[in-house]
PDB file of C-alpha atoms in Angstrom:
ATOM      1  CA  MET A   1     168.835  65.629 129.821  1.00  0.00           C
ATOM      2  CA  LEU A   2     171.496  67.129 132.047  1.00  0.00           C
ATOM      3  CA  SER A   3     169.568  70.532 132.194  1.00  0.00           C
ATOM      4  CA  LYS A   4     166.230  68.567 133.005  1.00  0.00           C
ATOM      5  CA  ILE A   5     168.109  66.531 135.807  1.00  0.00           C
ATOM      6  CA  SER A   6     169.550  69.931 137.220  1.00  0.00           C
ATOM      7  CA  SER A   7     166.011  71.545 137.030  1.00  0.00           C
ATOM      8  CA  GLU A   8     164.490  68.647 138.835  1.00  0.00           C
ATOM      9  CA  ARG A   9     167.079  68.688 141.522  1.00  0.00           C
ATOM     10  CA  ASP A  10     166.586  72.357 142.230  1.00  0.00           C
ATOM     11  CA  MET A  11     162.961  71.809 142.434  1.00  0.00           C
ATOM     12  CA  LEU A  12     163.412  68.886 144.845  1.00  0.00           C
ATOM     13  CA  THR A  13     165.742  70.978 146.936  1.00  0.00           C
ATOM     14  CA  LYS A  14     163.302  73.929 147.083  1.00  0.00           C
ATOM     15  CA  ALA A  15     160.453  71.608 147.890  1.00  0.00           C
ATOM     16  CA  ASN A  16     162.463  70.080 150.929  1.00  0.00           C
ATOM     17  CA  GLU A  17     163.466  73.441 152.043  1.00  0.00           C
ATOM     18  CA  ILE A  18     159.931  74.484 152.207  1.00  0.00           C
ATOM     19  CA  LEU A  19     158.867  71.373 154.101  1.00  0.00           C
ATOM     20  CA  ASP A  20     161.627  71.942 156.624  1.00  0.00           C
ATOM     21  CA  LYS A  21     160.600  75.395 157.335  1.00  0.00           C
ATOM     22  CA  GLN A  22     156.857  74.540 157.649  1.00  0.00           C
ATOM     23  CA  ALA A  23     157.836  71.621 160.120  1.00  0.00           C
ATOM     24  CA  GLU A  24     160.333  73.868 162.053  1.00  0.00           C
ATOM     25  CA  ARG A  25     157.529  76.456 162.643  1.00  0.00           C
ATOM     26  CA  PHE A  26     154.980  73.822 163.629  1.00  0.00           C
ATOM     27  CA  PHE A  27     157.426  72.235 165.961  1.00  0.00           C
ATOM     28  CA  LYS A  28     158.387  75.366 167.739  1.00  0.00           C
ATOM     29  CA  LYS A  29     154.886  76.499 168.210  1.00  0.00           C
ATOM     30  CA  SER A  30     153.776  73.057 169.430  1.00  0.00           C
ATOM     31  CA  TYR A  31     156.674  72.056 171.473  1.00  0.00           C
ATOM     32  CA  PRO A  32     158.332  75.350 172.788  1.00  0.00           C
ATOM     33  CA  SER A  33     160.101  73.618 175.638  1.00  0.00           C
ATOM     34  CA  LEU A  34     162.214  71.372 173.445  1.00  0.00           C
ATOM     35  CA  ASN A  35     165.420  72.518 171.658  1.00  0.00           C
ATOM     36  CA  ILE A  36     165.002  72.039 168.009  1.00  0.00           C
ATOM     37  CA  ASP A  37     168.792  72.066 167.474  1.00  0.00           C
ATOM     38  CA  LYS A  38     169.085  68.765 169.186  1.00  0.00           C
ATOM     39  CA  PHE A  39     167.121  67.021 166.395  1.00  0.00           C
ATOM     40  CA  SER A  40     167.759  66.470 162.575  1.00  0.00           C
ATOM     41  CA  ASN A  41     165.479  67.734 159.941  1.00  0.00           C
ATOM     42  CA  HIS A  42     164.122  64.275 159.466  1.00  0.00           C
ATOM     43  CA  GLU A  43     163.377  63.876 163.120  1.00  0.00           C
ATOM     44  CA  VAL A  44     161.444  67.189 163.355  1.00  0.00           C
ATOM     45  CA  ARG A  45     159.388  66.111 160.340  1.00  0.00           C
ATOM     46  CA  ALA A  46     158.735  62.699 161.745  1.00  0.00           C
ATOM     47  CA  MET A  47     157.524  64.243 165.206  1.00  0.00           C
ATOM     48  CA  VAL A  48     155.342  66.877 163.247  1.00  0.00           C
ATOM     49  CA  ASN A  49     153.811  64.153 160.961  1.00  0.00           C
ATOM     50  CA  GLU A  50     153.002  62.095 164.075  1.00  0.00           C
ATOM     51  CA  THR A  51     151.491  64.969 165.877  1.00  0.00           C
ATOM     52  CA  ILE A  52     149.326  65.806 162.832  1.00  0.00           C
ATOM     53  CA  PHE A  53     148.290  62.109 162.283  1.00  0.00           C
ATOM     54  CA  ARG A  54     147.355  61.866 166.176  1.00  0.00           C
ATOM     55  CA  LYS A  55     145.677  65.283 166.206  1.00  0.00           C
ATOM     56  CA  GLN A  56     147.138  65.944 169.573  1.00  0.00           C
ATOM     57  CA  LEU A  57     150.449  66.892 171.124  1.00  0.00           C
ATOM     58  CA  LEU A  58     152.892  63.764 171.872  1.00  0.00           C
ATOM     59  CA  ASN A  59     153.944  63.144 175.361  1.00  0.00           C
ATOM     60  CA  LYS A  60     157.523  62.500 176.305  1.00  0.00           C
ATOM     61  CA  ASP A  61     157.291  58.700 175.698  1.00  0.00           C
ATOM     62  CA  GLN A  62     155.623  59.220 172.289  1.00  0.00           C
ATOM     63  CA  LEU A  63     158.195  61.693 171.152  1.00  0.00           C
ATOM     64  CA  ALA A  64     161.092  59.393 172.325  1.00  0.00           C
ATOM     65  CA  GLU A  65     159.554  56.511 170.180  1.00  0.00           C
ATOM     66  CA  VAL A  66     159.330  58.646 167.278  1.00  0.00           C
ATOM     67  CA  ILE A  67     162.970  59.661 167.418  1.00  0.00           C
ATOM     68  CA  TYR A  68     163.940  56.170 168.247  1.00  0.00           C
ATOM     69  CA  ASN A  69     162.134  54.677 165.198  1.00  0.00           C
ATOM     70  CA  GLU A  70     163.672  57.443 162.934  1.00  0.00           C
ATOM     71  CA  ARG A  71     167.124  56.952 164.046  1.00  0.00           C
ATOM     72  CA  VAL A  72     166.837  53.222 163.708  1.00  0.00           C
ATOM     73  CA  VAL A  73     165.555  53.788 160.055  1.00  0.00           C
ATOM     74  CA  GLU A  74     168.462  56.044 159.294  1.00  0.00           C
ATOM     75  CA  LYS A  75     170.852  53.598 160.973  1.00  0.00           C
ATOM     76  CA  GLU A  76     169.572  50.782 158.925  1.00  0.00           C
ATOM     77  CA  GLU A  77     169.627  52.586 155.649  1.00  0.00           C
ATOM     78  CA  SER A  78     173.223  53.795 156.381  1.00  0.00           C
ATOM     79  CA  LYS A  79     174.425  50.378 157.093  1.00  0.00           C
ATOM     80  CA  LYS A  80     172.816  48.604 154.184  1.00  0.00           C
ATOM     81  CA  ILE A  81     172.526  51.066 151.298  1.00  0.00           C
ATOM     82  CA  PHE A  82     175.899  52.817 151.902  1.00  0.00           C
ATOM     83  CA  LYS A  83     177.869  49.880 153.027  1.00  0.00           C
ATOM     84  CA  GLU A  84     179.620  50.095 149.594  1.00  0.00           C
ATOM     85  CA  LYS A  85     179.857  52.990 147.305  1.00  0.00           C
ATOM     86  CA  PRO A  86     176.485  54.908 147.135  1.00  0.00           C
ATOM     87  CA  PHE A  87     175.745  53.733 143.456  1.00  0.00           C
ATOM     88  CA  GLN A  88     175.176  50.163 142.358  1.00  0.00           C
ATOM     89  CA  THR A  89     171.923  49.863 144.638  1.00  0.00           C
ATOM     90  CA  SER A  90     169.127  50.701 142.302  1.00  0.00           C
ATOM     91  CA  ARG A  91     167.726  47.103 142.472  1.00  0.00           C
ATOM     92  CA  TYR A  92     168.176  46.932 146.209  1.00  0.00           C
ATOM     93  CA  LEU A  93     166.343  50.160 146.832  1.00  0.00           C
ATOM     94  CA  ASP A  94     163.481  48.954 144.538  1.00  0.00           C
ATOM     95  CA  SER A  95     163.245  45.758 146.550  1.00  0.00           C
ATOM     96  CA  LYS A  96     163.229  47.749 149.807  1.00  0.00           C
ATOM     97  CA  ILE A  97     160.519  50.057 148.617  1.00  0.00           C
ATOM     98  CA  LYS A  98     158.322  47.110 147.539  1.00  0.00           C
ATOM     99  CA  GLN A  99     158.907  45.325 150.748  1.00  0.00           C
ATOM    100  CA  VAL A 100     157.883  48.584 152.674  1.00  0.00           C
ATOM    101  CA  GLU A 101     154.852  49.048 150.406  1.00  0.00           C
ATOM    102  CA  ASP A 102     153.659  45.270 151.056  1.00  0.00           C
ATOM    103  CA  SER A 103     154.153  45.931 154.963  1.00  0.00           C
ATOM    104  CA  ILE A 104     151.933  49.077 154.776  1.00  0.00           C
ATOM    105  CA  THR A 105     149.276  47.248 153.023  1.00  0.00           C
ATOM    106  CA  LYS A 106     149.241  44.384 155.570  1.00  0.00           C
ATOM    107  CA  GLU A 107     149.820  46.597 158.583  1.00  0.00           C
ATOM    108  CA  ASN A 108     146.734  47.407 160.670  1.00  0.00           C
ATOM    109  CA  ASN A 109     148.327  49.574 163.352  1.00  0.00           C
ATOM    110  CA  PRO A 110     147.903  53.313 162.301  1.00  0.00           C
ATOM    111  CA  GLU A 111     150.979  54.271 164.262  1.00  0.00           C
ATOM    112  CA  ARG A 112     153.106  51.562 162.752  1.00  0.00           C
ATOM    113  CA  LYS A 113     151.676  52.300 159.242  1.00  0.00           C
ATOM    114  CA  GLU A 114     152.724  55.976 159.648  1.00  0.00           C
ATOM    115  CA  ILE A 115     156.296  54.920 160.452  1.00  0.00           C
ATOM    116  CA  LEU A 116     156.576  52.727 157.464  1.00  0.00           C
ATOM    117  CA  SER A 117     155.044  55.537 155.213  1.00  0.00           C
ATOM    118  CA  ILE A 118     157.899  57.732 156.417  1.00  0.00           C
ATOM    119  CA  LYS A 119     160.488  54.976 155.724  1.00  0.00           C
ATOM    120  CA  LYS A 120     159.063  54.729 152.270  1.00  0.00           C
ATOM    121  CA  GLU A 121     159.334  58.335 151.646  1.00  0.00           C
ATOM    122  CA  LYS A 122     163.043  58.288 152.784  1.00  0.00           C
ATOM    123  CA  LEU A 123     163.798  55.420 150.304  1.00  0.00           C
ATOM    124  CA  ILE A 124     162.242  57.182 147.526  1.00  0.00           C
ATOM    125  CA  GLY A 125     164.312  60.255 148.346  1.00  0.00           C
ATOM    126  CA  ILE A 126     167.497  58.196 148.520  1.00  0.00           C
ATOM    127  CA  LYS A 127     166.618  56.703 145.150  1.00  0.00           C
ATOM    128  CA  GLN A 128     166.362  60.104 143.575  1.00  0.00           C
ATOM    129  CA  GLY A 129     169.649  61.052 145.098  1.00  0.00           C
ATOM    130  CA  LEU A 130     170.962  57.895 143.706  1.00  0.00           C
ATOM    131  CA  ILE A 131     169.869  58.862 140.104  1.00  0.00           C
ATOM    132  CA  GLU A 132     171.549  62.226 140.359  1.00  0.00           C
ATOM    133  CA  TYR A 133     174.697  60.663 141.856  1.00  0.00           C
ATOM    134  CA  VAL A 134     174.956  58.110 139.215  1.00  0.00           C
ATOM    135  CA  GLN A 135     174.538  60.533 136.298  1.00  0.00           C
ATOM    136  CA  SER A 136     177.224  62.995 137.826  1.00  0.00           C
ATOM    137  CA  GLU A 137     179.618  60.096 138.382  1.00  0.00           C
ATOM    138  CA  VAL A 138     179.203  58.912 134.716  1.00  0.00           C
ATOM    139  CA  GLU A 139     179.916  62.416 133.587  1.00  0.00           C
ATOM    140  CA  ARG A 140     183.054  62.740 135.707  1.00  0.00           C
ATOM    141  CA  LYS A 141     184.553  59.369 134.818  1.00  0.00           C
ATOM    142  CA  PHE A 142     183.659  59.124 131.246  1.00  0.00           C
ATOM    143  CA  ASP A 143     182.424  62.032 129.015  1.00  0.00           C
ATOM    144  CA  LYS A 144     180.239  64.934 129.832  1.00  0.00           C
ATOM    145  CA  ASN A 145     178.332  64.150 126.616  1.00  0.00           C
ATOM    146  CA  VAL A 146     177.712  60.532 127.638  1.00  0.00           C
ATOM    147  CA  SER A 147     174.005  59.667 127.882  1.00  0.00           C
ATOM    148  CA  ILE A 148     172.416  57.050 129.925  1.00  0.00           C
ATOM    149  CA  ASP A 149     168.825  55.814 129.421  1.00  0.00           C
ATOM    150  CA  SER A 150     168.434  54.518 133.057  1.00  0.00           C
ATOM    151  CA  VAL A 151     170.146  54.479 136.325  1.00  0.00           C
ATOM    152  CA  ILE A 152     170.921  50.772 135.975  1.00  0.00           C
ATOM    153  CA  GLU A 153     172.704  51.571 132.717  1.00  0.00           C
ATOM    154  CA  GLY A 154     174.815  54.022 134.710  1.00  0.00           C
ATOM    155  CA  GLU A 155     175.474  51.838 137.514  1.00  0.00           C
ATOM    156  CA  MET A 156     176.732  49.081 135.069  1.00  0.00           C
ATOM    157  CA  LEU A 157     179.230  51.586 133.350  1.00  0.00           C
ATOM    158  CA  LEU A 158     180.666  52.601 136.683  1.00  0.00           C
ATOM    159  CA  ALA A 159     180.826  48.887 137.852  1.00  0.00           C
ATOM    160  CA  LYS A 160     182.592  47.899 134.601  1.00  0.00           C
ATOM    161  CA  ALA A 161     185.156  50.773 135.051  1.00  0.00           C
ATOM    162  CA  ASP A 162     185.694  49.684 138.709  1.00  0.00           C
ATOM    163  CA  TYR A 163     185.971  46.012 137.930  1.00  0.00           C
ATOM    164  CA  TYR A 164     188.407  46.445 134.980  1.00  0.00           C
ATOM    165  CA  LYS A 165     190.103  49.342 136.448  1.00  0.00           C
ATOM    166  CA  THR A 166     189.769  51.477 133.309  1.00  0.00           C
ATOM    167  CA  THR A 167     187.152  53.510 131.356  1.00  0.00           C
ATOM    168  CA  ASP A 168     188.820  52.393 128.061  1.00  0.00           C
ATOM    169  CA  PHE A 169     186.788  49.244 127.491  1.00  0.00           C
ATOM    170  CA  SER A 170     188.451  48.558 124.217  1.00  0.00           C
ATOM    171  CA  LYS A 171     191.437  47.447 126.202  1.00  0.00           C
ATOM    172  CA  VAL A 172     189.502  44.670 128.049  1.00  0.00           C
ATOM    173  CA  GLU A 173     187.204  43.445 125.178  1.00  0.00           C
ATOM    174  CA  GLY A 174     187.202  39.673 125.133  1.00  0.00           C
ATOM    175  CA  VAL A 175     189.691  39.579 127.852  1.00  0.00           C
ATOM    176  CA  ALA A 176     189.101  38.177 131.371  1.00  0.00           C
ATOM    177  CA  ARG A 177     190.514  40.106 134.360  1.00  0.00           C
ATOM    178  CA  PHE A 178     191.683  36.945 136.083  1.00  0.00           C
ATOM    179  CA  SER A 179     193.267  33.752 134.975  1.00  0.00           C
ATOM    180  CA  SER A 180     191.380  30.305 135.226  1.00  0.00           C
ATOM    181  CA  GLU A 181     193.434  29.361 138.267  1.00  0.00           C
ATOM    182  CA  GLU A 182     192.687  32.631 140.070  1.00  0.00           C
ATOM    183  CA  ILE A 183     188.895  32.437 139.102  1.00  0.00           C
ATOM    184  CA  ASN A 184     188.738  28.766 140.223  1.00  0.00           C
ATOM    185  CA  SER A 185     190.299  29.541 143.553  1.00  0.00           C
ATOM    186  CA  MET A 186     187.977  32.497 144.154  1.00  0.00           C
ATOM    187  CA  LEU A 187     184.835  30.488 143.191  1.00  0.00           C
ATOM    188  CA  GLU A 188     185.839  27.501 145.597  1.00  0.00           C
ATOM    189  CA  GLN A 189     186.414  29.839 148.598  1.00  0.00           C
ATOM    190  CA  SER A 190     183.178  31.862 147.822  1.00  0.00           C
ATOM    191  CA  LYS A 191     180.568  29.142 148.787  1.00  0.00           C
ATOM    192  CA  GLY A 192     178.249  30.858 146.427  1.00  0.00           C
ATOM    193  CA  PHE A 193     178.688  34.344 147.796  1.00  0.00           C
ATOM    194  CA  LEU A 194     180.757  37.143 146.428  1.00  0.00           C
ATOM    195  CA  THR A 195     181.378  38.615 149.780  1.00  0.00           C
ATOM    196  CA  ASN A 196     183.150  35.438 150.889  1.00  0.00           C
ATOM    197  CA  ILE A 197     185.968  36.070 148.366  1.00  0.00           C
ATOM    198  CA  GLN A 198     188.968  37.302 150.311  1.00  0.00           C
ATOM    199  CA  THR A 199     191.731  37.491 147.768  1.00  0.00           C
ATOM    200  CA  VAL A 200     189.858  40.295 145.697  1.00  0.00           C
ATOM    201  CA  LYS A 201     187.042  42.547 146.559  1.00  0.00           C
ATOM    202  CA  ILE A 202     184.017  42.202 144.441  1.00  0.00           C
ATOM    203  CA  PRO A 203     181.596  44.276 146.422  1.00  0.00           C
ATOM    204  CA  ASN A 204     178.235  44.012 144.687  1.00  0.00           C
ATOM    205  CA  ASP A 205     176.158  42.276 142.064  1.00  0.00           C
ATOM    206  CA  CYS A 206     176.865  44.962 139.446  1.00  0.00           C
ATOM    207  CA  GLN A 207     180.649  43.969 139.393  1.00  0.00           C
ATOM    208  CA  GLY A 208     179.366  40.466 139.957  1.00  0.00           C
ATOM    209  CA  VAL A 209     177.976  40.399 136.315  1.00  0.00           C
ATOM    210  CA  PHE A 210     181.490  41.044 134.920  1.00  0.00           C
ATOM    211  CA  PHE A 211     182.963  38.433 137.270  1.00  0.00           C
ATOM    212  CA  VAL A 212     180.505  35.855 135.904  1.00  0.00           C
ATOM    213  CA  GLN A 213     181.272  36.782 132.427  1.00  0.00           C
ATOM    214  CA  ASP A 214     184.974  36.275 133.254  1.00  0.00           C
ATOM    215  CA  SER A 215     184.096  32.883 134.917  1.00  0.00           C
ATOM    216  CA  MET A 216     182.237  31.549 131.824  1.00  0.00           C
ATOM    217  CA  LYS A 217     185.310  32.334 129.663  1.00  0.00           C
ATOM    218  CA  HIS A 218     187.182  29.752 131.769  1.00  0.00           C
ATOM    219  CA  ILE A 219     184.249  27.363 132.433  1.00  0.00           C
ATOM    220  CA  ASP A 220     185.935  24.254 130.985  1.00  0.00           C
ATOM    221  CA  GLU A 221     188.901  24.781 133.353  1.00  0.00           C
ATOM    222  CA  LEU A 222     186.991  25.155 136.426  1.00  0.00           C
ATOM    223  CA  SER A 223     186.658  22.251 139.202  1.00  0.00           C
ATOM    224  CA  PRO A 224     183.295  20.728 139.972  1.00  0.00           C
ATOM    225  CA  LEU A 225     183.001  22.704 143.324  1.00  0.00           C
ATOM    226  CA  ALA A 226     183.927  26.054 141.559  1.00  0.00           C
ATOM    227  CA  LYS A 227     181.083  25.585 138.909  1.00  0.00           C
ATOM    228  CA  GLN A 228     178.675  24.559 141.657  1.00  0.00           C
ATOM    229  CA  ASN A 229     179.450  27.882 143.414  1.00  0.00           C
ATOM    230  CA  LEU A 230     179.509  29.794 140.233  1.00  0.00           C
ATOM    231  CA  LYS A 231     175.965  28.583 139.717  1.00  0.00           C
ATOM    232  CA  LYS A 232     174.879  29.932 143.013  1.00  0.00           C
ATOM    233  CA  VAL A 233     176.544  33.234 142.420  1.00  0.00           C
ATOM    234  CA  VAL A 234     174.641  33.476 139.156  1.00  0.00           C
ATOM    235  CA  ASN A 235     171.272  32.703 140.682  1.00  0.00           C
ATOM    236  CA  ARG A 236     171.822  35.100 143.485  1.00  0.00           C
ATOM    237  CA  ASN A 237     172.911  38.037 141.300  1.00  0.00           C
ATOM    238  CA  ALA A 238     170.204  40.826 141.420  1.00  0.00           C
ATOM    239  CA  TYR A 239     171.361  42.435 138.099  1.00  0.00           C
ATOM    240  CA  LEU A 240     171.207  39.329 135.821  1.00  0.00           C
ATOM    241  CA  PRO A 241     168.020  38.883 133.973  1.00  0.00           C
ATOM    242  CA  ASP A 242     166.111  35.705 134.666  1.00  0.00           C
ATOM    243  CA  SER A 243     166.498  34.467 131.225  1.00  0.00           C
ATOM    244  CA  ASP A 244     170.320  34.859 131.456  1.00  0.00           C
ATOM    245  CA  LYS A 245     170.400  33.026 134.827  1.00  0.00           C
ATOM    246  CA  ILE A 246     168.514  30.002 133.237  1.00  0.00           C
ATOM    247  CA  GLU A 247     170.707  29.966 130.157  1.00  0.00           C
ATOM    248  CA  LEU A 248     174.027  30.242 132.268  1.00  0.00           C
ATOM    249  CA  SER A 249     172.868  27.533 134.766  1.00  0.00           C
ATOM    250  CA  LYS A 250     172.285  25.246 131.854  1.00  0.00           C
ATOM    251  CA  GLU A 251     175.671  25.854 130.407  1.00  0.00           C
ATOM    252  CA  ILE A 252     177.298  25.265 133.663  1.00  0.00           C
ATOM    253  CA  GLU A 253     175.423  22.045 134.099  1.00  0.00           C
ATOM    254  CA  ASN A 254     176.156  20.759 130.755  1.00  0.00           C
ATOM    255  CA  THR A 255     179.964  21.283 131.243  1.00  0.00           C
ATOM    256  CA  ASN A 256     179.586  19.496 134.609  1.00  0.00           C
ATOM    257  CA  LYS A 257     177.959  16.608 132.699  1.00  0.00           C
ATOM    258  CA  ASP A 258     180.752  16.582 130.256  1.00  0.00           C
ATOM    259  CA  GLN A 259     183.260  16.719 132.846  1.00  0.00           C
ATOM    260  CA  SER A 260     181.838  13.748 134.747  1.00  0.00           C
ATOM    261  CA  LYS A 261     181.836  11.649 131.515  1.00  0.00           C
ATOM    262  CA  ASN A 262     185.389  12.295 130.896  1.00  0.00           C
ATOM    263  CA  TRP A 263     186.185  11.507 134.524  1.00  0.00           C
ATOM    264  CA  ILE A 264     184.389   8.188 134.205  1.00  0.00           C
ATOM    265  CA  ARG A 265     186.179   7.414 130.883  1.00  0.00           C
ATOM    266  CA  THR A 266     189.668   8.209 132.534  1.00  0.00           C
ATOM    267  CA  TYR A 267     188.762   6.215 135.504  1.00  0.00           C
ATOM    268  CA  GLN A 268     187.650   3.198 133.464  1.00  0.00           C
ATOM    269  CA  LYS A 269     190.969   3.265 131.488  1.00  0.00           C
ATOM    270  CA  LYS A 270     192.951   3.213 134.762  1.00  0.00           C
ATOM    271  CA  MET A 271     191.060   0.124 135.976  1.00  0.00           C
ATOM    272  CA  LYS A 272     191.684  -1.920 132.815  1.00  0.00           C
TER     273      LYS A 272
END
C-alpha cells in the first residue's frame, strides 16, 4: 500500500512539473513583457488557462482579474482548510468540491465557470495531498506497519491520539477524558458549538466525536442546558453517521424526560 502511495505521489509530482513547464513556456511566449518571477505557478497556470479559453491574449485588466481571483481562492483555502492542522478535513473538502461542482452546473458565465473549474482542480489536489499527509502521520505517530482503509479512518486515529494525548488507546478504554463537572461546564458555555468552548480546545469534528462519547458517559449527570447543547453538537458533527445522530439525540431526549419527571416529583414533595 505504501509503495503504491509513493508511486502515485511521484507520478503526480512529475505530471505537475510537466504542466508547470508547459505553462511557463506558453506564458513567456505570449506575455514577454511580464516578469514571470512575480507570479506563483498556480497564477501562471490560471493566466494560461484563461488565455487558451478566450483564444486571445488578455489585456491588463483581464490579467489582473485572473490573478485576483486566484489569490482570493488561495487565501480562502488557507484560511478555512488549514485553520487547524492540515488533517481532519476530508469531509470538509468533499463538501467544498460538491459545492463547486453544483456552482459549475448552474453557472452560465463561461469566465466564471472557468474560474470555478480551476478552484475545483485545486481542491482535488489538496485532497490528494491530504491523503498522503494522513498516511505519513499515521506511520509517524503509530507504527509503520499500520494500515488504514480510508483517509477518514486515518483522520480518526490521529484525532483520537490528539484528544486523549496518547497513542496507547488501551490506557483510555472506557475512561472519559473529563469529569462530569468539566463536561457540564464545557457544554453549557458551548451554545452548541465546540469552537465556543474556552477552557479546552476541541478544534474539529473528528475530536468532537470523542468528546461526544465522553459526554454520553456522563449524560445522567448533565444539566438540561448542557444536554440541549450536546444535542446541537451531535447534529452539527460532520463525522457522525446520521444513524448515530438520531440514536444519540433520542437518548439525550429520553434522559431529559426522565430528569423532568424527577424534578416534578421532587417539586411536588416539597409542596406537600
